[in-house]
Amino acid sequence: MDINNIRIAVIGLGYVGLPLMVEFAKKYPTLGFDINIERISQLRDGIDSMKDLSKNELKEAVHGSFSVDPADLKDYNVYIITVPTPVDKNNRPDLTALENTCQLVGKVLSKNDIVIYESTVFPGATEEVCVPILEEFSGFKLNESFYVGYSPERINPGDKKHRLSSVIKVTAGSNKEAAGFVDTLYQSIIKAGTHPASSIKVAEASKVIENTQRDLNIALVNELSIIFHRLGIDTEEVLEAAGTKWNFLPFRPGLVGGHCIGVDPYYLTYKSQEIGYHPEVILAGRRINDEMGKYISERVVKEITRKRIHVVDANILIMGLTFKEDCPDIRNTRVVEMAKGLEEYQANVDIYDPWVEPKNAEQEYGLEILSNPEPKQYDAVIIAVAHECFKEMGLQKIRGLCKKNHVIFDVKYLFPLTENLERL
């Protein structure tokens, strides 16, 4: 395929798809496709509700357009799929959106088209799950009439430093020619360069272990924080001391949620179990991180009790609902478990997060978000997310939200350790 004669359709316009679509649309005719009508309407008006791209950045997509009409996909010959790949309630891969998108693309495929996947999957999923669907709905055969590629996303929501074009991109293709095309395509927009993998399966595996490694490192420091608390020493002090060695990794304890770190390891463990190996270390790390919300709620209850405050009907404010700082994404946030844990003790729990649209919290979790917490109302405040706006608020103003006798628990080490401030 001639790179000078390509027309790209990016399918799925979330944190991964939208920046990709805009970057490609600076150089090539590019369609941004999504089934969310409201999302497409907002983007046409220059509004990114996820607050990742500004109006001026969206305007840079000079060769771009948006659509919810599947018929519009027929005019394109490079399809890049960036739809969500979550896990279900049993932590098994949920490929529903991916499979539906494969059917959609299969129906519009023409000869010599190429389909590139960025969605995170288990090693082998592209060739074992996606390709058969494309073949069924197109009537074509892989590497005869169409080709596939894989280039795992490395988007970090809320990170203004590590952007799409400044992070090296792994690339792979279904044969030598496809691999070369995929690599050349991404080289044209990725300033940091690319890393060609020898196979799609290698590229898929590289993605899932990136976040599995982070998950395990965070699980380790979470477990250390539990041990150090019982020993009566401050975890941050220990980590700072250990961090003076050149090869000590600077991970910190906390909640692990979102669409990547808290999900991707399950894709690897699913495939591992399918081939007859039960992964122990990876699943142990997952268990530790998934239980941190409950652990924090129990820590807070104990601190409240030590202050001789009645837990039943205590007023507790949780500051932050998103899965990470300075982004509106509430997918798989572990703050919910924390709130539920406190409510089990019959405490009154309020949640404040200016990054979150109240309707999204209601639809996703049935939670009400405060527009502005009242002063001198709370027996305890939990700073669950390190939003910059919370840091700018300052500890004194946060204390102003509390009654005279109170507990402040700083999950994310937003403030220095002082009297009456608890943390992991």
Coordinates of N, CA, C and O in Angstrom, one line a residue, residues 56 282 310:
N56 N -8.0 24.5 20.4 CA -7.0 24.8 19.4 C -6.3 23.5 18.9 O -5.9 23.4 17.7
I282 N 1.5 -12.6 39.7 CA 0.6 -11.5 39.1 C -0.7 -11.4 39.8 O -1.2 -10.3 40.2
H310 N -17.6 8.9 67.2 CA -18.5 7.8 66.9 C -18.5 7.6 65.4 O -18.8 8.5 64.6

